[in-house]
Amino acid sequence: MKRHEVSDPGHWFSQRQVDLFHEKLVQVTGDQAIAREAGRYSASPDVLGPLRSFFLGMVGPEYIFYLINRIAPRFTRSSRCSARKTGPREIELTVAFNEGVRENPSQCENRIGFFEAAFLLFGHDFPEIVHTECVFKGGTVCRYLIRWRPSLASRLLLAQRTCSLLLLVALLGALYWSPTLMGPAVLLALLFYLGFTMLSHHFERKALLSSLTSMRSSSERLLSQVQENFDRALAVNEIGQVISTRSELDGILSSVNHILHTRLGYGRGIVVLLDPQHNTLVLRGCFGLSPEEEERVRRIEFPLASGAPRGVLVSCFHTQQPVLVGDIEDIRLQAVPENFSLIHALGVRSFICAPIVCEGEALGVLAVDDASRAGGLLQSDLNLIQGIAPVIGVSVRNAMRLANERRLSDQLRRASEHLERRVAERTSELSQAYAELELLYDSVSHDLRTPLRVIYGYGELLLEGYGDRLDEPAKEYLASIISGGERMERTLDRMLDFSEVKSARPTLQPVDLSLLARRILADLRITDPKREVSLEVEDGVVVTGDQRLLASVMENLLGNAWKYSALKSCTRISFGRNGGICYVRDNGEGFDMTESEKLFTPFQKLHDGSRFGGHGLGLSMVRHMLERMGGRVWGEGVPGEGSTFYFTLPPADAP
């Protein structure tokens, strides 16, 4: 048992502490029946404290036992007590133990001593107490039968009433037998009556004054307790207002410290919070300290690493359990020597540490002390601080989250501004590059077209005018020059088409792709009328798009299908729509799906150029044209078995 635990009315001792105390008391006194004497001692004013005033405010000791079920919880948490009146001055008390409680026999004697002491408070003799049933002797409860004799005041009142009766008898007797004796008899009886009346009134007045004095003392204590509870409730309310009106962490801690100091009267206190970057507790707020003392406390290190020494504050942070230190000498061995020296130099005698916790996560520790308080801090102070610390934890967490949100918002704002600048720069660069590309296309189309025509034109003239003079190799060379020039001119035409596709603004309207497919396939059949073909075109495929761009899309897709199926014995081409997705399918050369990403890259060809002509821009143009109209395209193929190209466009009724 610690000294502050004994002096703290809010502290409850464990059964182990009670047993050890009884053993030590018996050892020191050598009295095996000391438990009953200890129970009698409990009636002393130093032990009962405010309960003594409560008891003396009653009319007599019997009323204590009438209210025993309300009074008992102030003395023990191990049992329940009830009373039953069995006679004029006789009461039966029953003590039933709570589940799991294991007392020792000496505590029965201690209870008997306490029951006896209750009568001593009112000037009674010791009552007669019979322990009729005991749990330590096979009973289910402890039962006590209490009988008592009347008090002196009751006896004087009885004597007063007896004298009044004798006075009346004396008067009647004197009148009947001897009128001459009437005067002395009446006088004598009257004197006895007045004497007993004065004594009775004296003791009644004395008892009444004692009761009134005790009631006044009890009322004053009650008012003091009410004022203390009011201050604590007001402090909690003010802390709640601080949390709801402030958002900055330093402002919140400063206001909370001010409330603890002014409203609750704690002399000094500190708030240390977790610094996750350095894994330490750092001082974030304090009150009651001079600037020099604050600076000394701020230099204290509270490392949280596993190998670091653990003081009281660090242990409180890790265990998330409050700590009441009644005497700092009790923690001398546990504390870090440097920190203990500082605490001792500051004059700290007792202090409380409560973890600042929110959502199960420890954020810091609140520690308070009061050097001006003579008796030190008590369990009631621990309960109060333990209730305030989680409220501080909520405010700290909210302030941290708000600070993080503000910091993140600021970072996002700066990033957004930087991104906008970069986008503007890139847009400017792209616009310039696009203009340069347009200039390049125009240069290619105009500046290169004339020299190309001169090259392969003069080649044709040379072949026509001097062909009979040239040998066969020379004729083949000229034919290759002419063919290459023609291919180069067609490539220039496709490049111009690609440029126009990227710059043209589409005009969206309903377009019948079925009609376009039939017209394009009919034109393709004219180019190779001897080829065996099988064509399937679904009717009524209508989409929303640009008429000119869609015509180019269908020409490229159907043209590729016609070209790459030329080596088949029978060309099969089909066009239709399935679930809103249009498709062009053929049984041509197909392609390897591992190279499907190259399909839509400009100037990329997946097949041998000697077998299948082309410039490698068709599918790239198809993708750009469909994307400009809000659609997309992809392909699937199997080498040697054909391919299918799918594309999507908004339906005809789309806005």
XYZ file of C-alpha atoms in Angstrom:
655
model
C 0.000 0.000 0.000
C 1.362 3.396 -1.006
C 0.955 6.418 1.218
C -0.999 8.308 -1.425
C -3.272 5.278 -1.886
C -4.145 5.308 1.807
C -4.889 9.042 1.794
C -6.862 8.906 -1.441
C -10.600 8.350 -0.750
C -11.107 7.374 -4.367
C -8.643 4.479 -4.275
C -9.771 0.882 -3.727
C -7.455 -1.754 -2.278
C -7.288 -5.251 -3.683
C -8.045 -8.360 -1.633
C -4.350 -9.264 -1.739
C -3.424 -5.909 -0.217
C -6.056 -6.364 2.520
C -4.747 -9.848 3.372
C -1.134 -8.661 3.532
C -2.125 -5.695 5.688
C -3.945 -7.978 8.144
C -0.984 -10.360 8.341
C 1.407 -7.495 9.034
C -0.929 -5.969 11.619
C -1.223 -9.277 13.490
C 2.546 -9.692 13.335
C 3.204 -6.221 14.748
C 0.531 -6.258 17.482
C 0.509 -9.957 18.319
C -3.302 -9.707 18.579
C -5.131 -12.317 16.524
C -8.425 -10.430 17.090
C -7.055 -7.130 15.818
C -9.503 -7.180 12.867
C -12.464 -6.434 15.185
C -10.577 -3.619 16.900
C -9.725 -2.199 13.447
C -13.421 -2.228 12.587
C -14.183 -0.278 15.790
C -11.409 2.185 14.946
C -13.138 2.934 11.671
C -15.631 5.083 13.619
C -12.936 7.688 14.321
C -13.304 11.037 12.521
C -9.915 10.637 10.781
C -11.058 7.405 9.169
C -14.680 8.129 8.324
C -14.074 11.645 7.039
C -17.208 13.049 5.346
C -19.141 9.847 6.092
C -19.002 10.666 9.828
C -20.959 13.860 9.209
C -23.412 11.847 7.153
C -23.881 9.320 9.943
C -24.266 11.922 12.693
C -26.918 13.658 10.638
C -29.177 10.668 11.319
C -31.492 10.362 14.346
C -29.865 7.199 15.696
C -27.669 4.243 14.811
C -30.605 2.096 13.739
C -31.171 4.363 10.752
C -27.684 3.566 9.507
C -28.690 -0.062 9.109
C -31.994 0.846 7.486
C -29.882 2.491 4.729
C -27.077 -0.066 4.846
C -27.611 -1.158 1.224
C -26.838 2.427 0.138
C -23.982 2.998 2.561
C -22.127 -0.299 2.021
C -20.809 0.516 -1.512
C -18.863 3.409 0.055
C -16.823 0.885 2.069
C -16.530 -2.239 -0.069
C -17.016 -3.562 -3.569
C -16.861 -7.186 -2.592
C -20.374 -7.691 -1.224
C -23.967 -6.497 -0.960
C -25.580 -5.762 2.425
C -29.259 -5.651 3.401
C -31.100 -5.183 6.725
C -34.380 -6.491 8.211
C -35.952 -5.319 11.473
C -36.774 -8.242 13.755
C -37.695 -6.447 17.023
C -37.987 -3.072 18.818
C -34.192 -2.774 19.108
C -33.099 -5.707 16.961
C -31.946 -5.846 13.297
C -30.768 -8.726 11.135
C -28.033 -7.878 8.587
C -27.277 -10.109 5.611
C -24.011 -9.806 3.631
C -23.946 -11.570 0.245
C -20.664 -11.703 -1.655
C -20.362 -10.808 -5.332
C -19.423 -13.528 -7.780
C -15.723 -14.368 -7.762
C -15.021 -12.676 -4.401
C -12.854 -14.561 -1.888
C -12.473 -12.867 1.533
C -10.807 -14.215 4.696
C -12.459 -14.911 8.115
C -10.847 -11.886 9.727
C -12.995 -9.635 7.567
C -16.117 -10.990 9.290
C -14.680 -9.803 12.595
C -13.786 -6.495 10.979
C -17.404 -6.012 9.904
C -18.634 -6.790 13.435
C -16.252 -4.163 14.811
C -17.552 -1.627 12.331
C -21.172 -2.380 13.288
C -20.228 -1.818 16.931
C -18.493 1.451 16.085
C -21.655 2.763 14.446
C -23.351 2.702 17.887
C -20.404 4.391 19.586
C -20.872 7.404 17.306
C -24.225 8.095 18.975
C -23.112 7.524 22.552
C -24.545 4.004 22.830
C -22.858 1.082 24.498
C -21.579 -1.769 22.374
C -24.524 -3.685 20.920
C -24.936 -7.419 21.205
C -23.982 -8.968 17.850
C -24.519 -12.652 17.093
C -22.963 -14.079 13.901
C -25.741 -16.584 13.166
C -24.479 -17.722 9.719
C -21.051 -17.468 8.095
C -19.751 -18.386 4.646
C -16.551 -19.651 6.234
C -18.591 -22.139 8.283
C -20.664 -23.596 5.482
C -23.240 -20.810 5.086
C -24.297 -19.218 1.810
C -24.140 -15.674 3.267
C -22.859 -13.913 6.390
C -25.773 -13.086 8.706
C -25.577 -10.893 11.825
C -28.243 -10.364 14.502
C -27.771 -7.005 16.290
C -29.492 -6.091 19.585
C -28.863 -2.905 21.560
C -29.922 -1.195 24.776
C -31.569 2.220 24.785
C -29.348 5.283 24.894
C -29.058 7.725 27.824
C -31.410 10.165 26.141
C -33.979 7.403 25.701
C -33.599 6.438 29.361
C -34.051 10.050 30.519
C -37.131 10.373 28.373
C -38.509 7.188 29.945
C -37.702 8.536 33.424
C -39.430 11.811 32.578
C -42.553 10.002 31.549
C -42.399 7.819 34.688
C -42.086 10.902 36.918
C -45.066 12.517 35.259
C -47.074 9.394 35.955
C -45.874 9.282 39.587
C -46.749 12.974 39.969
C -50.293 12.271 38.909
C -50.561 9.278 41.275
C -49.167 11.361 44.169
C -51.699 14.075 43.615
C -54.607 11.629 43.548
C -53.318 9.791 46.654
C -52.792 12.959 48.626
C -56.287 14.151 47.849
C -57.787 10.817 48.900
C -55.833 9.859 52.013
C -54.221 12.962 53.496
C -54.738 16.421 52.126
C -52.075 17.729 54.536
C -49.398 15.709 52.717
C -50.497 16.962 49.323
C -48.149 19.954 49.244
C -44.882 18.158 50.006
C -45.755 15.214 47.764
C -46.643 17.401 44.856
C -43.539 19.514 45.372
C -41.284 16.460 45.531
C -42.848 14.844 42.459
C -42.683 18.133 40.581
C -39.003 18.560 41.423
C -38.216 15.066 40.101
C -40.245 15.735 36.971
C -38.550 19.078 36.309
C -35.124 17.565 36.925
C -35.622 14.710 34.504
C -37.201 17.102 31.971
C -34.254 19.483 32.110
C -31.754 16.643 31.760
C -33.737 15.162 28.892
C -33.987 18.516 27.131
C -30.287 19.140 27.732
C -29.257 15.886 26.101
C -31.803 16.310 23.306
C -30.554 19.833 22.632
C -26.961 18.626 22.710
C -27.744 15.803 20.295
C -29.708 18.177 18.061
C -26.871 20.722 17.992
C -24.380 17.977 17.205
C -26.607 16.727 14.410
C -27.095 20.242 13.009
C -23.359 20.914 13.189
C -22.620 17.678 11.384
C -25.276 18.426 8.783
C -23.782 21.885 8.220
C -20.309 20.376 7.834
C -21.680 17.759 5.474
C -23.482 20.446 3.463
C -20.329 22.518 3.206
C -18.375 19.508 1.986
C -21.152 18.727 -0.455
C -21.165 22.288 -1.785
C -17.390 22.128 -2.145
C -17.697 18.852 -4.039
C -20.469 20.297 -6.216
C -18.286 23.318 -7.010
C -15.361 21.044 -7.863
C -17.551 18.885 -10.112
C -18.941 22.032 -11.741
C -15.439 23.332 -12.454
C -14.450 19.992 -13.948
C -17.576 19.789 -16.102
C -17.058 23.381 -17.229
C -13.432 22.607 -18.057
C -14.441 19.650 -20.217
C -17.075 21.824 -21.903
C -14.539 24.562 -22.599
C -12.116 22.011 -24.028
C -14.907 20.799 -26.314
C -15.529 24.370 -27.464
C -11.834 24.802 -28.180
C -11.848 21.667 -30.309
C -14.900 22.806 -32.279
C -13.652 26.367 -32.914
C -9.904 25.942 -33.463
C -8.083 24.048 -36.156
C -4.397 24.790 -35.534
C -2.595 22.353 -33.263
C -0.553 24.945 -31.343
C -3.646 27.051 -30.668
C -5.601 24.035 -29.432
C -2.851 22.909 -27.045
C -2.359 26.434 -25.718
C -6.072 26.799 -24.940
C -6.305 23.349 -23.332
C -3.285 24.089 -21.139
C -4.849 27.392 -20.066
C -8.074 25.604 -19.063
C -6.193 22.938 -17.084
C -4.262 25.632 -15.257
C -7.019 28.150 -14.516
C -10.175 26.055 -14.324
C -8.889 22.848 -12.714
C -6.115 24.415 -10.666
C -3.243 22.182 -11.727
C 0.020 23.998 -11.116
C 2.070 22.673 -14.046
C 1.680 20.444 -17.038
C 3.240 19.423 -20.339
C 1.985 17.896 -23.576
C 4.453 15.774 -25.547
C 3.491 14.479 -28.981
C 4.945 11.865 -31.285
C 7.494 12.990 -33.861
C 7.286 10.113 -36.360
C 10.270 11.351 -38.348
C 12.666 10.960 -35.403
C 10.568 8.401 -33.444
C 10.619 10.501 -30.282
C 8.220 12.423 -28.045
C 8.701 16.185 -28.307
C 7.311 18.995 -26.165
C 4.439 20.769 -27.952
C 2.801 22.661 -25.094
C 3.138 23.438 -21.379
C 1.813 25.638 -18.588
C 3.019 26.747 -15.169
C 6.683 26.702 -16.201
C 9.017 29.656 -16.403
C 10.828 30.257 -19.721
C 14.005 28.784 -18.258
C 12.186 25.699 -16.946
C 10.395 25.260 -20.260
C 13.695 25.371 -22.110
C 15.166 22.744 -19.764
C 12.149 20.482 -20.271
C 12.304 20.989 -24.030
C 15.853 19.631 -24.067
C 14.724 16.344 -22.504
C 14.778 13.460 -24.989
C 12.076 10.806 -24.993
C 13.251 8.233 -27.595
C 10.744 5.522 -28.497
C 13.121 3.023 -30.090
C 13.039 -0.493 -28.683
C 16.549 -0.322 -27.290
C 16.179 3.124 -25.691
C 15.645 3.478 -21.908
C 11.990 3.743 -20.953
C 10.918 6.376 -18.463
C 7.413 6.879 -17.095
C 6.224 8.994 -20.051
C 7.568 6.573 -22.668
C 6.051 3.584 -20.847
C 2.732 5.426 -20.626
C 2.900 6.084 -24.396
C 3.688 2.464 -25.287
C 1.208 0.807 -22.897
C -1.518 3.443 -23.424
C -2.274 3.210 -19.694
C -2.480 6.201 -17.302
C -0.011 6.424 -14.435
C -0.400 8.101 -11.021
C 2.948 8.640 -9.315
C 2.196 9.494 -5.671
C 5.838 9.931 -4.758
C 8.585 10.453 -7.313
C 10.956 8.452 -5.145
C 8.983 5.388 -6.208
C 10.184 5.820 -9.820
C 13.803 6.720 -9.154
C 15.042 3.380 -10.491
C 12.676 3.389 -13.481
C 13.326 6.962 -14.623
C 16.238 8.105 -16.754
C 18.757 9.619 -14.269
C 19.083 12.958 -16.085
C 15.319 13.324 -16.410
C 14.764 12.379 -12.763
C 17.260 14.988 -11.635
C 15.406 17.672 -13.571
C 12.018 16.574 -12.214
C 13.417 16.623 -8.678
C 14.957 20.061 -9.240
C 11.583 21.417 -10.408
C 10.063 20.413 -7.085
C 7.738 17.733 -8.458
C 6.468 15.449 -5.696
C 3.655 13.617 -7.474
C 2.340 13.727 -11.024
C -0.089 12.075 -13.442
C 0.629 10.805 -16.959
C -2.268 10.043 -19.300
C -1.819 8.776 -22.879
C -3.266 10.938 -25.661
C -4.972 8.314 -27.806
C -7.288 8.527 -30.825
C -8.796 5.524 -32.636
C -6.486 3.170 -30.739
C -3.328 4.997 -31.849
C -1.102 6.711 -29.273
C -0.340 10.314 -30.269
C 1.401 11.603 -27.155
C 1.212 12.006 -23.369
C -0.383 14.601 -21.080
C 1.391 15.054 -17.712
C 0.275 17.334 -14.852
C 1.403 18.000 -11.286
C 0.582 20.469 -8.508
C 3.481 21.361 -6.248
C 1.242 23.574 -4.097
C -1.107 20.730 -3.121
C -0.161 19.365 0.279
C -1.519 15.871 -0.123
C -0.406 15.285 -3.687
C -2.554 14.138 -6.595
C -5.273 11.534 -6.040
C -7.162 8.856 -7.946
C -9.933 11.355 -8.670
C -7.385 13.566 -10.446
C -6.230 10.565 -12.471
C -9.819 9.810 -13.473
C -10.316 13.419 -14.587
C -7.092 13.642 -16.597
C -7.756 10.202 -18.065
C -11.096 11.518 -19.346
C -9.620 14.734 -20.757
C -6.668 13.109 -22.569
C -8.789 11.291 -25.232
C -10.608 14.566 -25.962
C -7.226 16.167 -26.567
C -6.365 13.153 -28.742
C -9.378 13.794 -30.982
C -8.439 17.461 -31.361
C -4.795 16.613 -32.061
C -5.748 14.034 -34.693
C -8.202 16.422 -36.367
C -5.642 19.238 -36.351
C -2.994 16.926 -37.829
C -5.377 15.717 -40.517
C -6.411 19.260 -41.355
C -2.762 20.336 -41.524
C -1.999 17.360 -43.801
C -4.987 18.216 -45.979
C -3.875 21.818 -46.214
C -0.325 20.758 -47.028
C -1.575 18.251 -49.607
C -3.947 20.834 -51.071
C -1.095 23.296 -51.359
C 1.088 20.672 -53.004
C -1.713 19.742 -55.413
C -2.294 23.408 -56.203
C 1.395 23.962 -56.950
C 1.514 20.735 -58.954
C -1.596 21.779 -60.861
C -0.118 25.175 -61.623
C 3.124 23.517 -62.728
C 1.175 21.033 -64.848
C -0.860 23.820 -66.425
C 2.354 25.640 -67.305
C 3.833 22.459 -68.731
C 0.647 21.755 -70.681
C 0.677 25.279 -72.046
C 4.331 24.885 -73.004
C 3.714 21.476 -74.576
C 0.659 22.794 -76.382
C 2.699 25.618 -77.767
C 5.447 23.199 -78.770
C 2.935 20.822 -80.371
C 1.256 23.670 -82.218
C 4.620 24.762 -83.530
C 5.551 21.172 -84.433
C 2.182 20.706 -86.143
C 2.718 23.873 -88.137
C 6.197 22.693 -89.079
C 4.771 19.291 -90.053
C 2.167 20.955 -92.230
C 4.934 22.982 -93.822
C 6.903 19.764 -94.354
C 3.898 18.075 -95.988
C 3.397 21.047 -98.280
C 7.114 21.094 -99.095
C 7.106 17.373 -99.833
C 3.991 17.558 -101.955
C 5.058 20.568 -103.987
C 8.844 20.739 -103.956
C 9.459 16.985 -104.458
C 6.617 16.250 -106.841
C 8.122 18.204 -109.798
C 11.636 16.668 -109.602
C 10.051 13.224 -109.277
C 7.974 13.746 -112.377
C 11.050 14.985 -114.215
C 12.975 11.862 -113.214
C 10.474 9.228 -114.179
C 9.132 11.402 -117.100
C 12.531 11.617 -118.738
C 12.941 7.923 -118.061
C 9.755 7.238 -120.029
C 10.935 9.491 -122.876
C 14.329 7.771 -122.901
C 12.667 4.358 -122.999
C 10.304 5.399 -125.795
C 12.870 7.251 -127.924
C 15.944 5.164 -127.446
C 14.589 1.830 -126.329
C 15.708 0.075 -129.521
C 19.267 1.117 -128.854
C 19.365 -0.149 -125.249
C 20.103 -3.658 -124.171
C 17.798 -5.536 -121.840
C 19.550 -4.681 -118.545
C 19.393 -0.983 -119.430
C 15.691 -1.267 -120.200
C 15.081 -2.957 -116.848
C 16.977 -0.177 -115.067
C 14.858 2.477 -116.750
C 11.671 0.537 -115.936
C 12.706 0.381 -112.256
C 13.397 4.166 -112.220
C 9.975 4.858 -113.715
C 8.202 2.448 -111.342
C 10.005 3.886 -108.285
C 9.068 7.412 -109.247
C 5.435 6.482 -109.660
C 5.439 4.736 -106.246
C 7.091 7.767 -104.665
C 4.382 10.037 -106.083
C 1.650 7.752 -104.735
C 3.355 7.834 -101.316
C 3.355 11.630 -101.428
C -0.352 11.533 -102.224
C -1.018 9.289 -99.206
C 1.061 11.565 -96.971
C -1.077 14.500 -98.042
C -4.169 12.430 -97.350
C -2.805 11.614 -93.874
C -2.179 15.331 -93.231
C -5.691 16.212 -94.331
C -7.145 13.534 -92.033
C -5.372 15.007 -88.999
C -6.411 18.596 -89.754
C -9.883 18.153 -91.212
C -12.856 18.947 -88.928
C -15.391 16.124 -89.243
C -19.049 16.820 -89.935
C -21.069 14.213 -88.061
C -24.224 12.865 -89.676
C -25.930 9.471 -90.197
C -23.994 7.407 -92.765
C -25.094 4.078 -94.308
C -21.968 1.909 -94.258
C -23.735 -0.947 -96.040
C -24.164 1.164 -99.184
C -20.535 2.316 -99.001
C -19.318 -1.304 -98.665
C -21.326 -2.501 -101.676
C -20.069 0.371 -103.877
C -16.399 -0.140 -102.865
C -16.547 -3.941 -103.361
C -18.187 -3.472 -106.766
C -15.307 -1.191 -107.821
C -12.763 -3.732 -106.558
C -14.352 -6.550 -108.588
C -13.919 -4.491 -111.757
C -10.138 -4.348 -111.119
C -9.916 -8.178 -111.133
C -13.001 -9.600 -112.859
C -11.547 -13.104 -113.138
C -11.097 -13.602 -109.366
C -13.510 -15.985 -107.668
C -15.058 -14.077 -104.752
C -17.723 -14.550 -102.070
C -18.997 -11.246 -100.604
C -21.399 -10.744 -97.675
C -22.691 -7.286 -96.695
C -25.202 -6.821 -93.890
C -28.008 -4.401 -94.706
C -28.884 -1.344 -92.620
C -25.569 -0.676 -90.902
C -26.016 3.050 -90.162
C -23.633 5.016 -87.936
C -22.947 8.640 -87.037
C -19.797 10.049 -88.628
C -18.238 12.099 -91.404
C -19.258 10.897 -94.858
C -15.862 11.569 -96.463
C -13.795 10.092 -93.618
C -15.970 6.969 -93.389
C -15.641 6.442 -97.121
C -11.856 6.489 -96.693
C -12.106 4.088 -93.707
C -14.162 1.577 -95.675
C -11.899 1.910 -98.751
C -8.806 1.142 -96.667
C -10.304 -1.789 -94.704
C -12.042 -3.412 -97.686
C -9.054 -2.654 -99.938
C -6.729 -4.436 -97.476
C -9.104 -7.408 -97.324
C -9.204 -7.561 -101.145
C -5.409 -7.201 -101.425
C -4.346 -9.753 -98.785
C -6.818 -12.418 -99.964
C -5.713 -12.254 -103.621
C -3.643 -15.432 -103.382
C -6.561 -17.529 -102.121
C -8.466 -19.765 -104.487
C -11.667 -18.033 -103.448
C -11.715 -14.597 -101.832
C -14.201 -14.295 -98.930
C -14.981 -10.867 -97.549
C -17.817 -9.979 -95.209
C -19.008 -6.773 -93.556
C -21.565 -6.343 -90.779
C -22.269 -5.259 -87.229
C -22.542 -7.330 -84.052
C -23.637 -5.741 -80.787
C -22.872 -2.220 -82.013
C -19.370 -3.193 -83.251
C -18.740 -3.086 -87.020
C -16.352 -5.569 -88.613
C -14.575 -6.374 -91.909
C -13.533 -10.041 -92.171
C -11.465 -11.808 -94.854
C -9.760 -15.159 -95.395
C -6.448 -13.670 -96.529
C -2.908 -13.864 -95.178
C -3.813 -12.830 -91.607
C -1.106 -11.750 -89.134
C 0.593 -12.733 -85.909
C -1.187 -11.224 -82.857
C 2.161 -10.653 -81.132
C 2.820 -7.959 -83.757
C -0.665 -6.433 -83.652
C 0.670 -3.153 -82.155
C 2.531 -2.465 -85.422
C -0.677 -2.566 -87.474
C -1.595 1.068 -86.859
C 1.940 2.523 -86.862
C 2.734 4.671 -89.919
C 4.983 3.032 -92.522
C 4.954 -0.314 -90.660
C 4.167 -3.377 -92.836
C 3.747 -6.937 -91.513
C 3.946 -8.646 -94.940
C 6.512 -8.957 -97.693
C 6.404 -5.869 -99.916
C 7.283 -7.950 -103.001
C 4.067 -9.975 -102.625
C 1.704 -7.253 -101.443
C 2.085 -3.630 -102.414
C 1.310 -0.673 -100.180
C 2.887 2.207 -98.305
C 1.989 1.308 -94.670
C -0.186 4.366 -93.974
C -3.668 2.946 -94.564
C -4.450 1.486 -91.125
C -2.786 4.421 -89.377
C -5.112 6.744 -91.274
C -8.082 4.522 -90.362
C -7.285 4.823 -86.650
C -6.918 8.622 -86.769
C -10.110 9.065 -88.783
C -12.162 6.895 -86.402
C -10.751 8.590 -83.309
C -11.681 12.002 -84.719
C -15.256 10.766 -85.027
C -15.381 9.359 -81.471
C -14.651 5.732 -82.324
C -11.806 3.243 -82.128
C -10.405 0.287 -84.136
C -8.567 -2.961 -83.389
C -7.724 -6.145 -85.253
C -7.533 -9.906 -84.766
C -5.818 -12.349 -87.059
C -4.411 -15.819 -87.547
C -1.464 -16.298 -89.949
C -2.633 -17.930 -93.160
C -6.321 -17.996 -92.101
C -7.404 -14.384 -92.421
C -8.077 -11.380 -90.253
C -10.933 -9.351 -88.824
C -10.864 -5.634 -88.126
C -13.393 -4.206 -85.668
C -14.345 -0.566 -85.219
C -16.914 1.350 -83.206
C -18.811 4.546 -83.926
C -21.708 6.293 -82.221
C -25.099 4.962 -83.412
C -27.195 6.954 -85.843
C -29.473 8.369 -83.082
C -26.580 9.542 -80.879
C -26.532 13.284 -80.154
